[in-house]
mmCIF file of C-alpha atoms in Angstrom:
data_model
loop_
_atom_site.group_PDB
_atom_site.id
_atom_site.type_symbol
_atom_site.label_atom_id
_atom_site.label_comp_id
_atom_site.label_asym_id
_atom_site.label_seq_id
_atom_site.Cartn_x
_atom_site.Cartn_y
_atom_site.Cartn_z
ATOM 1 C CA UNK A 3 153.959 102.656 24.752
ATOM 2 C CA UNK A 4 155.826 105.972 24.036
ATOM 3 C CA UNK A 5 158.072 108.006 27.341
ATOM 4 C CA UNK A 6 157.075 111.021 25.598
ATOM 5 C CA UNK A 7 154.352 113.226 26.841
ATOM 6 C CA UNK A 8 151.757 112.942 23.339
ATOM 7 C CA UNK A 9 150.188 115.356 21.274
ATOM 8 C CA UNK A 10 146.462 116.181 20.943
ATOM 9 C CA UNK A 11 144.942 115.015 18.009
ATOM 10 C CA UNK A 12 144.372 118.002 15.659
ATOM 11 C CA UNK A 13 140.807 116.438 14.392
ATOM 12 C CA UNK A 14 139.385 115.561 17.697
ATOM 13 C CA UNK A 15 136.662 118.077 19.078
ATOM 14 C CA UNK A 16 137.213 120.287 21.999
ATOM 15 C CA UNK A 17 135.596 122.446 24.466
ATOM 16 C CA UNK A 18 137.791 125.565 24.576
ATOM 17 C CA UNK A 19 136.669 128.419 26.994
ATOM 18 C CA UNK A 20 133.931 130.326 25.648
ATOM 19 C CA UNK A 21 135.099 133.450 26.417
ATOM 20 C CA UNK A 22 138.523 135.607 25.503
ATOM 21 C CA UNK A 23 138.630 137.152 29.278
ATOM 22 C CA UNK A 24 139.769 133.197 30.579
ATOM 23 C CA UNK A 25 142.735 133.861 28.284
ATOM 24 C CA UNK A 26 144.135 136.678 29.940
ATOM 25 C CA UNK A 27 144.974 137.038 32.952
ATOM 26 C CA UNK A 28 144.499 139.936 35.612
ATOM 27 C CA UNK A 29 147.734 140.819 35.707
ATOM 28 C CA UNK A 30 148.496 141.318 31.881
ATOM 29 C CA UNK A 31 149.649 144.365 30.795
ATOM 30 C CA UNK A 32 146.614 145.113 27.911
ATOM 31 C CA UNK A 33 144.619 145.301 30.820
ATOM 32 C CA UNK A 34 146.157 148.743 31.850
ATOM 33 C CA UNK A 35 146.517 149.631 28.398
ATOM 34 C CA UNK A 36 142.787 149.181 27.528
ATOM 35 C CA UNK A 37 141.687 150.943 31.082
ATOM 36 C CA UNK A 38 144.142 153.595 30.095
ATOM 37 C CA UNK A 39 143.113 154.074 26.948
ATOM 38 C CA UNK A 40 139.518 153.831 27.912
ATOM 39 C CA UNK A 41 139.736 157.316 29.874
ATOM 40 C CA UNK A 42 141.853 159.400 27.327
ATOM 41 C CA UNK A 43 139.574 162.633 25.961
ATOM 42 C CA UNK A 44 140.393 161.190 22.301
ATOM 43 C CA UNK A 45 138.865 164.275 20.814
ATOM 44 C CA UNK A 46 141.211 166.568 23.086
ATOM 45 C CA UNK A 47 143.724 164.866 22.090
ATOM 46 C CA UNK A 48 143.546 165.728 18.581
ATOM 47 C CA UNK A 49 142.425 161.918 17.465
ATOM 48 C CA UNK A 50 140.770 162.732 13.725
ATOM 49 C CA UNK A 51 137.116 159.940 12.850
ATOM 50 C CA UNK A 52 135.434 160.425 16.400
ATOM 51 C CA UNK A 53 132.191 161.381 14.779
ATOM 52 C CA UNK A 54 131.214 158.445 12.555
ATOM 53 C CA UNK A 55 130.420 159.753 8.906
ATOM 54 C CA UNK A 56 126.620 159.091 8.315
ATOM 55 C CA UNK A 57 126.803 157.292 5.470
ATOM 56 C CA UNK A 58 129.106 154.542 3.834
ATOM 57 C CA UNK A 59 130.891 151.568 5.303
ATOM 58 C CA UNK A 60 131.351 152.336 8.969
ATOM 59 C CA UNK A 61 135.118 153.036 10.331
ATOM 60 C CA UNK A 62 137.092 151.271 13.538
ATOM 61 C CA UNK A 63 137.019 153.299 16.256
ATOM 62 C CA UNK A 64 139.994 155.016 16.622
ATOM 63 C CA UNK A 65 140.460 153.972 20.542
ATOM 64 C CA UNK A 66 140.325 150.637 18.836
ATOM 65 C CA UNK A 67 143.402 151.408 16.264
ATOM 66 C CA UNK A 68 145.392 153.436 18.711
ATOM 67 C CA UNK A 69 144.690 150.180 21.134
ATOM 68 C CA UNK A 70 146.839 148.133 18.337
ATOM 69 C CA UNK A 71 149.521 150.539 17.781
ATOM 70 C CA UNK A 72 150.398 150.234 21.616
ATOM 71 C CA UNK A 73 150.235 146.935 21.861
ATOM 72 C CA UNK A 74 152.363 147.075 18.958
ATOM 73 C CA UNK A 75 154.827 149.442 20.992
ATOM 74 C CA UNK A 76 154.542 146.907 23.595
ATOM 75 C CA UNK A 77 155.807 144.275 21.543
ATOM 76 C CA UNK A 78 157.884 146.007 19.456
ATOM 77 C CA UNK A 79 156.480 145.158 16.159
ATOM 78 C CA UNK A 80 156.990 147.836 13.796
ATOM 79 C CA UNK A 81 154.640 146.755 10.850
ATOM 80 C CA UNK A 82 151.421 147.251 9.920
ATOM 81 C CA UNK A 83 151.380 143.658 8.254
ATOM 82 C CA UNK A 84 153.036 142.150 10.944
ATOM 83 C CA UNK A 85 150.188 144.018 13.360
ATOM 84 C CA UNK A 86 147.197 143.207 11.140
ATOM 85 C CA UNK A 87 148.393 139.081 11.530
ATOM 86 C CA UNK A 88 148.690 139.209 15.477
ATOM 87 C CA UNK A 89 145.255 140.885 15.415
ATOM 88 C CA UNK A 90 144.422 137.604 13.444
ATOM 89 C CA UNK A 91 146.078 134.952 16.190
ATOM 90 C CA UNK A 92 147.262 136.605 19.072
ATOM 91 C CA UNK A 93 144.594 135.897 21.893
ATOM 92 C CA UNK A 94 145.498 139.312 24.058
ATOM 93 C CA UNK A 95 145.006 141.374 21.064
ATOM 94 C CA UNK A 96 142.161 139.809 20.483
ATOM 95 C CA UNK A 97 141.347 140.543 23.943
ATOM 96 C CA UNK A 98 142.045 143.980 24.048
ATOM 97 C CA UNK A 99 140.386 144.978 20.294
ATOM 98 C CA UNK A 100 137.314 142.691 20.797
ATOM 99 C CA UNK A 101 138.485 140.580 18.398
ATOM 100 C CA UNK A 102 138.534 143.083 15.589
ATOM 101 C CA UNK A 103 141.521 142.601 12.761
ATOM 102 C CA UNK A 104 142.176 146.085 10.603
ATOM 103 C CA UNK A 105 143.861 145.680 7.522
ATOM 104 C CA UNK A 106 147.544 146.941 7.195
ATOM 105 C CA UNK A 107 146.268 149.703 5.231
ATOM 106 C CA UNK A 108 143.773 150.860 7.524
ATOM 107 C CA UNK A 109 146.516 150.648 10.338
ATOM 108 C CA UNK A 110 148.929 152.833 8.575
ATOM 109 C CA UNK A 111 146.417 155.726 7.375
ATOM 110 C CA UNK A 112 145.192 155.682 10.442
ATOM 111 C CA UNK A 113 148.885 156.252 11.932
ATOM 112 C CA UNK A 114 149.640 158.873 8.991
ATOM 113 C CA UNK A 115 146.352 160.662 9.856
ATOM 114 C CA UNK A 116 146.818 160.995 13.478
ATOM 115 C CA UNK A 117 150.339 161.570 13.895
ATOM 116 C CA UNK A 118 149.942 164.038 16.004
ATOM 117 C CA UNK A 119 147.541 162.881 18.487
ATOM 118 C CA UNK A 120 149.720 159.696 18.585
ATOM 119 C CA UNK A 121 152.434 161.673 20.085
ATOM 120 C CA UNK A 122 149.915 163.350 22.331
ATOM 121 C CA UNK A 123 148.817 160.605 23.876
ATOM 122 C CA UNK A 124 152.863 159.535 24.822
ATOM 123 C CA UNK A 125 152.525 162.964 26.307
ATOM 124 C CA UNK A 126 149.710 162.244 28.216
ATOM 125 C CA UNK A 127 151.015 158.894 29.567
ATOM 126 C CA UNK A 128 153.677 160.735 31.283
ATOM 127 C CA UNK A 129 151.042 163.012 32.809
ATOM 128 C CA UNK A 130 149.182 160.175 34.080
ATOM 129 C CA UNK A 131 152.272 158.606 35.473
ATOM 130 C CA UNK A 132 152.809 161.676 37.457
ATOM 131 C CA UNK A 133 149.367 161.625 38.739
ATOM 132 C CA UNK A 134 150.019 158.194 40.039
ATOM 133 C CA UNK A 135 152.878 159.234 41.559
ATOM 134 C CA UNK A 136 155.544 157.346 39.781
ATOM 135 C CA UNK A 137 157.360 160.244 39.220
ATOM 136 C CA UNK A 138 158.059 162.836 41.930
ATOM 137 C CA UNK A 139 158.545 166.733 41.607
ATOM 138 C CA UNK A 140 160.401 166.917 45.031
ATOM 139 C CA UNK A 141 163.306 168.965 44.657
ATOM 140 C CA UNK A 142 166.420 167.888 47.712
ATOM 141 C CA UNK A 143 168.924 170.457 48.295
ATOM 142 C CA UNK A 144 171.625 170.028 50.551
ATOM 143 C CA UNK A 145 172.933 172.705 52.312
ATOM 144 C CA UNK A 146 177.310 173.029 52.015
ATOM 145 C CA UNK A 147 178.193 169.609 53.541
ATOM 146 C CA UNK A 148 180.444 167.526 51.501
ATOM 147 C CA UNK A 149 179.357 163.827 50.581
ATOM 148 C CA UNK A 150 181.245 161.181 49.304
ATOM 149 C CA UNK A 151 178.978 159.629 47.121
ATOM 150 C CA UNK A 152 178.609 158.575 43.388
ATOM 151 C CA UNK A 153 176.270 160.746 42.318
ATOM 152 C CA UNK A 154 176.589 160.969 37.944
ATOM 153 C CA UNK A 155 175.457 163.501 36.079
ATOM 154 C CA UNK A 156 173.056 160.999 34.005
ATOM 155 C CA UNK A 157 171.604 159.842 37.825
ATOM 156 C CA UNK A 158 170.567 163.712 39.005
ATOM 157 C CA UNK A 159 167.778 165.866 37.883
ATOM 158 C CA UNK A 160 167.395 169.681 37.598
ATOM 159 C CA UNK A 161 164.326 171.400 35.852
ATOM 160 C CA UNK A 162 166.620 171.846 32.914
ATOM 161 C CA UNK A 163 167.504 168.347 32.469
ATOM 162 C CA UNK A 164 164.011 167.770 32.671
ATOM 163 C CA UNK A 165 162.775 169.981 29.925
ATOM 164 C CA UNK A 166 165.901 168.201 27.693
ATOM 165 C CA UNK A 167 164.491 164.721 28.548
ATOM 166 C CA UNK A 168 161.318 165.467 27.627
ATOM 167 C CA UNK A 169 162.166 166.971 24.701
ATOM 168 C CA UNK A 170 164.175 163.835 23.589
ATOM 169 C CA UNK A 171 161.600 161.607 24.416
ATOM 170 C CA UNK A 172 159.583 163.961 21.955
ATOM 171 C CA UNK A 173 162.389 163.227 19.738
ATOM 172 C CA UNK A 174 162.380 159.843 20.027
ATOM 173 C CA UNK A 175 158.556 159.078 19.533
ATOM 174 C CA UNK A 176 158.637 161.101 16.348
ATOM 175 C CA UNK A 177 161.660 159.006 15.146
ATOM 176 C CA UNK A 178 159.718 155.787 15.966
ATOM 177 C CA UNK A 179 156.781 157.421 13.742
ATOM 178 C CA UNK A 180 159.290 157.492 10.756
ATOM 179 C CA UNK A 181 160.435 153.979 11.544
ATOM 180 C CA UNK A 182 157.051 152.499 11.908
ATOM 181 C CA UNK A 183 156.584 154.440 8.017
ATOM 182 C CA UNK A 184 160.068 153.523 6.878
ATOM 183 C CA UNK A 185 158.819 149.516 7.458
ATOM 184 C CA UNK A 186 155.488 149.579 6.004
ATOM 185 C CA UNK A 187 157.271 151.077 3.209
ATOM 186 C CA UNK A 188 159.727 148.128 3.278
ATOM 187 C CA UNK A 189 157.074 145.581 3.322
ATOM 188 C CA UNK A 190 154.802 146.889 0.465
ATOM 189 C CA UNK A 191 155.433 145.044 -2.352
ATOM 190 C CA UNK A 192 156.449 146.281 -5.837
ATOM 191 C CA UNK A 193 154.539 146.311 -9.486
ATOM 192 C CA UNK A 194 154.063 142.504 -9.713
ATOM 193 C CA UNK A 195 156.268 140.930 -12.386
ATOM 194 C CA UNK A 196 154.915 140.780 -15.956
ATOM 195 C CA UNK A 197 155.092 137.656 -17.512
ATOM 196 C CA UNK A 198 156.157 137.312 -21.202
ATOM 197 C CA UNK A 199 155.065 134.716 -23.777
#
């Protein structure tokens, strides 16, 4: 008789929940993403394959691909390989694409191809945020009276230093862009070896 707590027994039978939605629960974050996702104006926003082509293999949606890529932002993984396995095996992905598993190279055209709208869509996060209310437009002025206080220049915000953040955060979601290319790059692998006899 083993003190250790034992495993199951990989070739016995069991009766798993039926259904993806017992796997996640209500407060997991691909919840929000797929509601907020859900009401974007994908067409507005520039997203290119909205109108199905009437003939040939049919496409992924691209609300379902641009659901990936921010669960991929999420999680920070950079690849398209590494995002086309965790579409595979990862049970809130599965969740959140309806169990739907693009191929790397589907991912990254679809990334190359909608650039644009990508960073659109950061945009219009930040809009909804606002709407929400997590970020304020109240402006507090205070009228000649002296404060001691610690007030840094990093922790106060003018309309200028607004436009400058915003235009960094532009920066830095186009930089991310060129990562996410620089790895898929990285992981595609070379003219196979030739073998000589």
């Amino acid at each position: 008789m083993s003190r250790f707590i034992d495993e199951a027994d990989r070739s016995q039978g069991t009766l798993l929940p039926a259904q993806l939605e017992e796997y996640v629960s209500e407060e997991n974050p691909v919840r929000v993403m797929d509601a907020f996702v859900g009401e974007l104006d994908l067409t507005r926003l520039g997203f290119e394959g909205m109108e199905p082509q009437a003939t040939g293999r049919p496409g992924y949606h691209p609300a379902t691909m641009l659901k990936i890529y921010l669960y991929g932002y999420l999680n920070r993984i950079q690849s398209t390989r590494r995002l086309e396995r965790e579409a595979q095996r990862n049970l809130e992905l599965m969740w959140l694409v309806g169990r739907l598993a693009p191929d790397f190279k589907t991912l990254a055209d679809f990334r190359a191809e909608n650039a644009a709208a990508i960073t659109n869509v950061c945009r219009e996060f930040i809009v909804l945020c606002r709407r929400w209310g997590l970020f304020t437009q109240a402006t507090v002025a205070i009228d000649g009276s002296k404060f001691k206080a610690v007030n840094h220049r990093d922790r106060n915000f003018t309309s200028g230093k607004m436009k400058t953040r915003m235009g960094l955060i532009e920066q830095s979601i186009a930089e991310y862009l060129k990562q996410l290319d620089r790895m898929d790059r990285k992981e595609t692998p070379s003219t196979p070896a030739r073998w000589c006899v």
